[in-house]
XYZ file of C-alpha atoms in Angstrom:
267
model
C 13.890 7.159 16.478
C 13.167 4.124 18.688
C 10.277 1.930 17.517
C 7.463 0.939 19.854
C 7.114 -2.867 20.117
C 3.409 -3.288 19.518
C 1.294 -6.453 19.450
C -1.545 -6.967 17.011
C -4.411 -9.224 15.857
C -6.105 -9.237 12.463
C -9.839 -9.976 12.302
C -12.196 -10.769 9.414
C -11.723 -12.515 6.099
C -12.548 -10.219 3.179
C -13.191 -6.958 5.062
C -10.360 -7.082 7.572
C -9.304 -4.812 10.368
C -6.290 -4.914 12.652
C -6.288 -4.342 16.397
C -3.033 -2.908 17.747
C -2.359 -3.430 21.460
C -0.419 -0.659 23.170
C 1.307 -0.855 26.525
C 1.179 2.302 28.657
C 3.297 4.915 26.947
C 3.342 3.168 23.555
C 1.897 4.681 20.392
C 0.878 3.794 16.842
C 0.502 5.982 13.779
C -2.456 5.546 11.420
C -3.387 6.846 7.990
C -5.964 9.630 8.200
C -9.520 8.297 8.350
C -8.638 4.622 8.923
C -9.298 4.363 12.686
C -12.164 1.972 13.531
C -12.315 2.149 17.336
C -10.118 2.750 20.336
C -10.420 1.682 23.951
C -10.476 3.916 26.986
C -7.034 5.264 27.754
C -6.065 5.857 24.132
C -5.581 9.479 23.165
C -5.007 10.729 19.634
C -3.115 13.645 18.142
C -3.122 14.742 14.517
C 0.399 15.639 13.425
C 2.252 16.804 10.327
C 3.820 13.899 8.463
C 4.227 10.623 10.348
C 5.314 12.010 13.706
C 8.776 10.417 13.449
C 10.592 13.537 12.242
C 13.211 15.158 14.409
C 14.576 18.661 14.008
C 11.706 20.913 15.002
C 9.374 22.703 12.636
C 11.538 22.237 9.524
C 11.722 18.481 10.030
C 7.962 18.237 10.479
C 7.286 20.316 7.350
C 9.697 18.161 5.362
C 7.961 14.985 6.500
C 4.536 16.380 5.671
C 5.781 17.495 2.252
C 6.895 13.955 1.420
C 3.417 12.659 2.171
C 1.895 15.337 -0.057
C 4.074 14.149 -2.955
C 2.704 10.615 -2.592
C -0.863 11.909 -2.772
C -1.560 11.222 0.897
C -2.899 13.627 3.490
C -0.472 16.105 5.020
C -1.480 14.686 8.367
C -1.413 11.367 10.169
C -2.908 10.556 13.525
C -0.816 9.276 16.431
C -2.674 7.106 18.949
C -0.895 6.837 22.291
C -1.819 4.938 25.419
C -2.069 7.392 28.312
C -3.655 4.861 30.656
C -2.109 2.521 33.237
C -3.023 -0.735 31.493
C -2.888 -2.177 27.989
C -5.391 -0.746 25.522
C -6.245 -1.366 21.874
C -6.873 0.771 18.829
C -8.231 -0.711 15.580
C -7.710 0.288 11.932
C -9.908 -0.889 9.052
C -9.222 -0.924 5.328
C -11.574 1.031 3.065
C -12.311 -1.726 0.517
C -12.317 -5.569 0.400
C -8.944 -7.227 0.685
C -6.250 -8.373 3.077
C -4.098 -6.572 5.618
C -0.402 -7.375 5.259
C 1.657 -7.264 8.482
C 5.347 -6.667 7.778
C 8.017 -6.513 10.482
C 10.482 -4.183 8.818
C 13.533 -5.530 10.674
C 12.877 -8.990 9.145
C 13.112 -7.676 5.576
C 16.092 -5.361 5.968
C 14.314 -2.294 7.358
C 12.722 -0.930 4.174
C 9.550 -1.661 2.190
C 8.502 -0.010 -1.091
C 4.742 0.049 -1.554
C 1.888 1.626 -3.474
C 1.055 5.190 -2.577
C -2.328 4.414 -1.021
C -1.599 1.041 0.605
C -0.283 2.196 4.011
C -2.737 1.544 6.855
C -0.890 1.935 10.179
C 2.412 1.216 11.951
C 4.227 1.354 15.241
C 5.241 4.863 16.161
C 8.728 5.531 14.855
C 8.253 3.944 11.430
C 9.194 6.565 8.859
C 6.853 7.216 5.908
C 8.944 8.534 3.052
C 9.004 8.491 -0.740
C 10.751 6.237 -3.239
C 11.498 7.773 -6.629
C 11.316 5.631 -9.736
C 14.601 6.112 -11.572
C 13.458 4.233 -14.678
C 11.520 6.343 -17.170
C 9.290 3.495 -18.324
C 8.314 2.490 -14.810
C 7.485 6.073 -13.938
C 5.451 6.811 -17.075
C 3.583 3.552 -17.542
C 3.772 1.773 -14.197
C 0.476 3.193 -12.967
C 2.140 4.510 -9.788
C 4.013 7.389 -11.438
C 7.536 8.279 -10.396
C 6.778 8.356 -6.688
C 5.970 5.414 -4.453
C 5.878 5.156 -0.678
C 8.850 3.972 1.380
C 8.412 2.615 4.906
C 11.573 2.474 7.028
C 12.283 1.289 10.541
C 12.483 -1.901 12.574
C 8.916 -2.267 13.838
C 5.554 -3.512 12.571
C 3.912 -1.823 9.595
C 0.587 -2.745 7.996
C -0.383 -2.236 4.364
C -3.596 -3.153 2.548
C -3.986 -5.332 -0.551
C -7.231 -5.520 -2.566
C -8.851 -8.945 -3.008
C -6.602 -11.902 -2.271
C -3.001 -11.386 -1.171
C -0.159 -13.243 -2.865
C 3.317 -13.255 -1.301
C 6.224 -14.552 -3.373
C 9.936 -14.827 -2.724
C 11.937 -14.401 -5.924
C 15.292 -16.120 -6.335
C 18.234 -14.127 -7.759
C 17.435 -13.343 -11.395
C 13.936 -14.822 -11.220
C 11.433 -12.656 -13.107
C 7.719 -12.284 -12.477
C 5.539 -10.421 -14.971
C 2.536 -8.761 -13.329
C -0.393 -6.544 -14.242
C 0.793 -3.075 -13.239
C -2.094 -2.526 -10.841
C -1.524 -5.785 -8.968
C 1.822 -4.847 -7.388
C 1.295 -3.917 -3.718
C 4.823 -3.854 -2.289
C 8.344 -5.199 -2.731
C 11.734 -5.142 -1.064
C 14.075 -2.423 -2.357
C 16.563 -4.927 -3.818
C 13.875 -6.201 -6.206
C 14.323 -4.642 -9.649
C 11.031 -3.052 -10.744
C 10.505 -2.100 -14.376
C 7.797 -1.824 -17.015
C 7.883 -3.799 -20.271
C 5.972 -3.383 -23.500
C 3.643 -6.292 -24.192
C 4.715 -6.285 -27.835
C 1.418 -7.316 -29.385
C -1.072 -4.581 -30.294
C -3.878 -7.073 -30.896
C -3.486 -8.539 -27.422
C -3.372 -5.072 -25.862
C -6.513 -3.814 -27.639
C -8.709 -6.902 -27.591
C -7.250 -8.812 -24.658
C -7.913 -6.074 -22.114
C -4.456 -6.409 -20.516
C -2.993 -3.077 -21.640
C 0.218 -2.286 -23.532
C 2.562 -2.689 -20.563
C 3.125 -5.015 -17.656
C 5.365 -4.785 -14.636
C 8.442 -6.967 -14.313
C 9.844 -7.814 -10.899
C 13.314 -9.366 -10.861
C 14.667 -11.045 -7.739
C 16.097 -11.556 -5.287
C 13.537 -10.445 -2.776
C 9.968 -10.625 -1.597
C 7.022 -9.174 -3.491
C 3.392 -8.799 -2.447
C 0.627 -8.853 -5.060
C -3.122 -8.196 -4.948
C -5.821 -9.870 -7.018
C -8.183 -6.879 -7.014
C -6.642 -3.431 -7.526
C -8.944 -0.616 -6.429
C -8.789 0.838 -9.950
C -10.108 -2.438 -11.423
C -12.983 -2.524 -8.937
C -13.824 1.133 -9.651
C -13.755 0.548 -13.428
C -16.152 -2.387 -13.186
C -18.557 -0.433 -10.973
C -18.506 2.538 -13.345
C -19.116 0.320 -16.370
C -22.078 -1.314 -14.610
C -23.617 1.994 -13.520
C -26.792 3.048 -15.443
C -25.259 6.434 -16.255
C -22.453 4.615 -18.073
C -24.743 2.481 -20.198
C -25.446 -0.436 -17.860
C -23.655 -3.711 -17.307
C -20.478 -4.363 -19.245
C -21.512 -8.017 -19.570
C -24.335 -6.998 -21.924
C -21.956 -5.260 -24.326
C -21.933 -6.572 -27.884
C -18.134 -6.641 -27.929
C -17.783 -8.066 -24.441
C -15.735 -6.981 -21.456
C -12.403 -7.910 -23.006
C -12.673 -5.491 -25.906
C -13.906 -2.598 -23.778
C -11.367 -3.293 -21.114
C -8.646 -3.263 -23.737
C -9.644 0.132 -25.036
C -10.247 1.622 -21.581
C -7.039 0.396 -20.016
C -4.881 0.376 -23.125
C -1.847 1.994 -21.555
C -1.638 0.389 -18.179
C -4.020 -2.519 -17.884
C -6.153 -1.853 -14.821
C -4.517 1.326 -13.696
C -6.144 4.690 -13.582
């Protein structure tokens, strides 16, 4: 399916949103519930899957089923410009962080990302699934066996919590990362999960028993604040959970180690 060549601008610093500019006849697809505003002339349709499927009803059901496997809504919303002049539609992330614009043709046409990181894209970008073939990565990687795969040759936008880090790994170069901090990577990057190897560090250091290893070549995108880490800290500070974690006798490190023993900051 041909991609629409959209233009965009990103606004804000820690609570960002992206404005996508559509020429007459162009369209963008957004994750359900992420639209911030749209100008006059933009019309929206809620569709099964990502709206890129061909092949009638069966193709649409197949596309929607893939999204269900990744934990996303069965539906996405397509915003198309029905006016006679350019018009904009904006999408906002649901928690503090950075929006990552990726032109898929510049990275080989495919991006593997976290299940809940997709924000919006040019119409025609396919939202599929990527299965983890390594048992360890599937069981202890925090993302399970299914991640999201974006394919096409247009712009796609994903969201990273906190500060975004983009790294380009050389062939054979290895980066060890907290499992919750991986946002996206190119498909040629080898993704696996390794055992930390030290029980004392896992229990009292708060880093969990496993970390992710990313082996180049290829680009990887990391986030400094996974949503699960933010949620854990808020829950620990809530009165119903016993108040602030900073007042704990053992300290945050010990509690964090016990709470996130298996996968660091992951759910």
